[in-house]
PDB file of C-alpha atoms in Angstrom:
ATOM      1  CA  ASP A   1     111.957 -95.610 227.628  1.00  0.00           C
ATOM      2  CA  ASP A   2     109.923 -92.726 229.073  1.00  0.00           C
ATOM      3  CA  GLY A   3     106.531 -94.237 228.252  1.00  0.00           C
ATOM      4  CA  TYR A   4     105.470 -91.712 225.586  1.00  0.00           C
ATOM      5  CA  ASP A   5     104.340 -92.874 222.160  1.00  0.00           C
ATOM      6  CA  ASP A   6     105.275 -90.840 219.071  1.00  0.00           C
ATOM      7  CA  LYS A   7     102.042 -88.817 219.088  1.00  0.00           C
ATOM      8  CA  GLN A   8     102.373 -87.935 222.774  1.00  0.00           C
ATOM      9  CA  TRP A   9     106.019 -86.979 222.294  1.00  0.00           C
ATOM     10  CA  GLU A  10     105.135 -84.680 219.371  1.00  0.00           C
ATOM     11  CA  GLU A  11     102.464 -83.010 221.533  1.00  0.00           C
ATOM     12  CA  LEU A  12     105.077 -82.410 224.241  1.00  0.00           C
ATOM     13  CA  VAL A  13     107.505 -80.953 221.703  1.00  0.00           C
ATOM     14  CA  GLU A  14     104.781 -78.623 220.384  1.00  0.00           C
ATOM     15  CA  MET A  15     104.027 -77.544 223.952  1.00  0.00           C
ATOM     16  CA  GLY A  16     107.736 -76.818 224.439  1.00  0.00           C
ATOM     17  CA  LYS A  17     107.769 -74.702 221.282  1.00  0.00           C
ATOM     18  CA  ARG A  18     104.775 -72.695 222.533  1.00  0.00           C
ATOM     19  CA  ILE A  19     106.503 -72.100 225.864  1.00  0.00           C
ATOM     20  CA  MET A  20     109.647 -70.816 224.132  1.00  0.00           C
ATOM     21  CA  LYS A  21     107.617 -68.616 221.766  1.00  0.00           C
ATOM     22  CA  LYS A  22     105.663 -67.062 224.642  1.00  0.00           C
ATOM     23  CA  ASN A  23     108.789 -66.318 226.712  1.00  0.00           C
ATOM     24  CA  GLY A  24     111.871 -65.349 224.711  1.00  0.00           C
ATOM     25  CA  GLY A  25     114.082 -65.720 227.799  1.00  0.00           C
ATOM     26  CA  ILE A  26     113.600 -69.481 227.848  1.00  0.00           C
ATOM     27  CA  LYS A  27     116.335 -71.200 225.847  1.00  0.00           C
ATOM     28  CA  ILE A  28     115.611 -74.864 226.635  1.00  0.00           C
ATOM     29  CA  VAL A  29     112.456 -76.776 227.544  1.00  0.00           C
ATOM     30  CA  ALA A  30     113.137 -80.111 229.211  1.00  0.00           C
ATOM     31  CA  LEU A  31     111.061 -82.951 230.601  1.00  0.00           C
ATOM     32  CA  ARG A  32     112.096 -84.692 233.811  1.00  0.00           C
ATOM     33  CA  SER A  33     111.012 -88.305 233.885  1.00  0.00           C
ATOM     34  CA  SER A  34     112.725 -89.692 236.969  1.00  0.00           C
ATOM     35  CA  LEU A  35     115.021 -89.158 239.946  1.00  0.00           C
ATOM     36  CA  SER A  36     116.893 -92.404 239.570  1.00  0.00           C
ATOM     37  CA  THR A  37     120.412 -91.761 240.832  1.00  0.00           C
ATOM     38  CA  SER A  38     121.688 -92.135 244.389  1.00  0.00           C
ATOM     39  CA  SER A  39     121.821 -88.346 244.715  1.00  0.00           C
ATOM     40  CA  ARG A  40     118.113 -88.146 243.735  1.00  0.00           C
ATOM     41  CA  SER A  41     119.121 -86.269 240.608  1.00  0.00           C
ATOM     42  CA  PRO A  42     117.682 -87.230 237.218  1.00  0.00           C
ATOM     43  CA  GLY A  43     120.991 -88.173 235.580  1.00  0.00           C
ATOM     44  CA  ASP A  44     121.363 -88.286 231.799  1.00  0.00           C
ATOM     45  CA  ALA A  45     118.427 -90.638 231.269  1.00  0.00           C
ATOM     46  CA  GLY A  46     116.046 -88.721 233.550  1.00  0.00           C
ATOM     47  CA  ILE A  47     115.863 -85.514 231.515  1.00  0.00           C
ATOM     48  CA  ARG A  48     114.904 -85.217 227.866  1.00  0.00           C
ATOM     49  CA  ILE A  49     115.174 -82.004 225.908  1.00  0.00           C
ATOM     50  CA  LEU A  50     111.920 -81.022 224.176  1.00  0.00           C
ATOM     51  CA  CYS A  51     113.228 -77.835 222.530  1.00  0.00           C
ATOM     52  CA  GLY A  52     116.539 -76.029 222.388  1.00  0.00           C
ATOM     53  CA  PRO A  53     120.129 -77.249 222.535  1.00  0.00           C
ATOM     54  CA  ASP A  54     121.070 -80.265 224.632  1.00  0.00           C
ATOM     55  CA  ARG A  55     123.777 -78.946 226.947  1.00  0.00           C
ATOM     56  CA  SER A  56     126.039 -80.627 229.428  1.00  0.00           C
ATOM     57  CA  PRO A  57     126.017 -79.502 232.128  1.00  0.00           C
ATOM     58  CA  LEU A  58     122.392 -78.438 231.917  1.00  0.00           C
ATOM     59  CA  LEU A  59     122.461 -75.393 234.207  1.00  0.00           C
ATOM     60  CA  THR A  60     119.781 -72.932 235.203  1.00  0.00           C
ATOM     61  CA  THR A  61     119.253 -70.430 237.988  1.00  0.00           C
ATOM     62  CA  HIS A  62     116.456 -70.347 240.511  1.00  0.00           C
ATOM     63  CA  ALA A  63     115.547 -67.297 242.613  1.00  0.00           C
ATOM     64  CA  GLU A  64     113.937 -67.178 246.047  1.00  0.00           C
ATOM     65  CA  ASP A  65     113.544 -64.026 248.099  1.00  0.00           C
ATOM     66  CA  GLY A  66     115.712 -62.245 245.518  1.00  0.00           C
ATOM     67  CA  VAL A  67     118.604 -64.692 245.991  1.00  0.00           C
ATOM     68  CA  ARG A  68     119.759 -66.752 243.002  1.00  0.00           C
ATOM     69  CA  ALA A  69     121.097 -70.303 243.086  1.00  0.00           C
ATOM     70  CA  VAL A  70     122.655 -72.282 240.252  1.00  0.00           C
ATOM     71  CA  VAL A  71     121.071 -75.690 239.591  1.00  0.00           C
ATOM     72  CA  ASP A  72     122.539 -78.508 237.491  1.00  0.00           C
ATOM     73  CA  LEU A  73     119.279 -80.076 236.356  1.00  0.00           C
ATOM     74  CA  ARG A  74     120.844 -83.451 235.544  1.00  0.00           C
ATOM     75  CA  ARG A  75     123.253 -83.870 238.447  1.00  0.00           C
ATOM     76  CA  ALA A  76     121.807 -82.095 241.491  1.00  0.00           C
ATOM     77  CA  PHE A  77     118.560 -82.584 243.384  1.00  0.00           C
ATOM     78  CA  PHE A  78     116.615 -79.373 243.907  1.00  0.00           C
ATOM     79  CA  SER A  79     112.973 -78.735 244.700  1.00  0.00           C
ATOM     80  CA  PRO A  80     111.459 -75.243 244.507  1.00  0.00           C
ATOM     81  CA  ARG A  81     108.554 -76.641 246.547  1.00  0.00           C
ATOM     82  CA  MET A  82     110.765 -76.397 249.624  1.00  0.00           C
ATOM     83  CA  ALA A  83     111.009 -72.572 249.388  1.00  0.00           C
ATOM     84  CA  ASP A  84     108.638 -71.969 252.301  1.00  0.00           C
ATOM     85  CA  GLU A  85     110.628 -74.321 254.532  1.00  0.00           C
ATOM     86  CA  ARG A  86     113.867 -72.599 253.534  1.00  0.00           C
ATOM     87  CA  GLY A  87     112.254 -69.272 254.423  1.00  0.00           C
ATOM     88  CA  ARG A  88     111.227 -70.632 257.804  1.00  0.00           C
ATOM     89  CA  LEU A  89     114.797 -71.730 258.458  1.00  0.00           C
ATOM     90  CA  VAL A  90     116.165 -68.327 257.458  1.00  0.00           C
ATOM     91  CA  ARG A  91     113.803 -66.607 259.900  1.00  0.00           C
ATOM     92  CA  GLN A  92     115.244 -68.712 262.762  1.00  0.00           C
ATOM     93  CA  VAL A  93     118.781 -67.317 262.330  1.00  0.00           C
ATOM     94  CA  ARG A  94     119.813 -64.561 264.743  1.00  0.00           C
ATOM     95  CA  ASP A  95     122.519 -61.931 264.271  1.00  0.00           C
ATOM     96  CA  GLY A  96     126.000 -63.211 265.032  1.00  0.00           C
ATOM     97  CA  GLU A  97     125.111 -66.911 264.858  1.00  0.00           C
ATOM     98  CA  ARG A  98     127.283 -69.346 262.954  1.00  0.00           C
ATOM     99  CA  VAL A  99     125.188 -71.556 260.689  1.00  0.00           C
ATOM    100  CA  LEU A 100     125.976 -75.066 259.442  1.00  0.00           C
ATOM    101  CA  VAL A 101     123.859 -76.396 256.570  1.00  0.00           C
ATOM    102  CA  PRO A 102     124.404 -80.159 256.210  1.00  0.00           C
ATOM    103  CA  PHE A 103     123.143 -81.834 253.033  1.00  0.00           C
ATOM    104  CA  GLY A 104     123.159 -78.365 251.492  1.00  0.00           C
ATOM    105  CA  GLY A 105     122.573 -79.380 247.881  1.00  0.00           C
ATOM    106  CA  VAL A 106     122.927 -76.437 245.501  1.00  0.00           C
ATOM    107  CA  GLY A 107     123.226 -74.143 248.521  1.00  0.00           C
ATOM    108  CA  MET A 108     119.930 -72.270 248.451  1.00  0.00           C
ATOM    109  CA  GLU A 109     119.479 -72.420 252.246  1.00  0.00           C
ATOM    110  CA  GLY A 110     122.998 -71.182 252.868  1.00  0.00           C
ATOM    111  CA  LEU A 111     122.741 -68.477 250.216  1.00  0.00           C
ATOM    112  CA  ARG A 112     119.500 -67.185 251.678  1.00  0.00           C
ATOM    113  CA  VAL A 113     120.940 -67.212 255.201  1.00  0.00           C
ATOM    114  CA  ALA A 114     124.041 -65.342 254.009  1.00  0.00           C
ATOM    115  CA  ALA A 115     122.021 -62.779 252.043  1.00  0.00           C
ATOM    116  CA  ARG A 116     119.107 -62.184 254.398  1.00  0.00           C
ATOM    117  CA  THR A 117     120.458 -62.504 257.950  1.00  0.00           C
ATOM    118  CA  GLY A 118     123.225 -61.149 260.140  1.00  0.00           C
ATOM    119  CA  ALA A 119     124.821 -64.580 260.537  1.00  0.00           C
ATOM    120  CA  ALA A 120     128.511 -64.398 261.442  1.00  0.00           C
ATOM    121  CA  ALA A 121     129.361 -67.376 259.206  1.00  0.00           C
ATOM    122  CA  VAL A 122     127.570 -69.857 256.966  1.00  0.00           C
ATOM    123  CA  VAL A 123     129.055 -73.254 256.082  1.00  0.00           C
ATOM    124  CA  VAL A 124     127.304 -75.506 253.553  1.00  0.00           C
ATOM    125  CA  VAL A 125     128.290 -79.195 253.404  1.00  0.00           C
ATOM    126  CA  GLU A 126     127.376 -81.328 250.390  1.00  0.00           C
ATOM    127  CA  ARG A 127     128.582 -84.766 249.259  1.00  0.00           C
ATOM    128  CA  CYS A 128     127.551 -84.509 245.594  1.00  0.00           C
ATOM    129  CA  ALA A 129     130.397 -82.769 243.751  1.00  0.00           C
ATOM    130  CA  GLU A 130     128.108 -81.292 241.085  1.00  0.00           C
ATOM    131  CA  ALA A 131     125.699 -79.843 243.654  1.00  0.00           C
ATOM    132  CA  ALA A 132     128.631 -78.453 245.664  1.00  0.00           C
ATOM    133  CA  GLU A 133     129.930 -76.738 242.516  1.00  0.00           C
ATOM    134  CA  CYS A 134     126.475 -75.197 242.018  1.00  0.00           C
ATOM    135  CA  ALA A 135     126.621 -73.904 245.612  1.00  0.00           C
ATOM    136  CA  ARG A 136     130.074 -72.387 244.983  1.00  0.00           C
ATOM    137  CA  ARG A 137     128.777 -70.684 241.817  1.00  0.00           C
ATOM    138  CA  GLY A 138     125.805 -69.305 243.739  1.00  0.00           C
ATOM    139  CA  ALA A 139     128.132 -67.988 246.451  1.00  0.00           C
ATOM    140  CA  ARG A 140     130.259 -66.224 243.822  1.00  0.00           C
ATOM    141  CA  MET A 141     127.125 -64.625 242.352  1.00  0.00           C
ATOM    142  CA  LEU A 142     126.089 -63.472 245.833  1.00  0.00           C
ATOM    143  CA  GLU A 143     129.567 -62.014 246.476  1.00  0.00           C
ATOM    144  CA  ARG A 144     129.323 -59.991 243.267  1.00  0.00           C
ATOM    145  CA  ASN A 145     125.835 -58.742 244.118  1.00  0.00           C
ATOM    146  CA  PRO A 146     125.379 -58.850 247.912  1.00  0.00           C
ATOM    147  CA  THR A 147     122.296 -56.623 247.911  1.00  0.00           C
ATOM    148  CA  ALA A 148     120.316 -58.926 245.605  1.00  0.00           C
TER     149      ALA A 148
END
């Protein structure tokens, strides 16, 4: 139970429809209700689809500083609010350094370091298999478009 009565839920669905109508690039509008799993990801119960197809995995991309990361919205924790902190970390890296990113999640820190610095090597470590797969997908995207 997400705590919404029928009227509130219908209002949310209508809002989702307006969002999709205003921006044709949006294919799904979802509502996150909790971060209840051990990986701080929403899990199946923590995300409800307002509009659009219910997909599994529920993937999206997020861009920071022109670098794109893949995010599994149900299985991986990710917060765009940490973008400034990730930028601060990137600015600390010097040419030729080797960078280890523990608890790397979907890999945004590592991707930004790889794309925006002269680091000699970047290694991202992540326990959550789904988040690690997102990081690998992001790395493949970066390899195909290194000047992004």
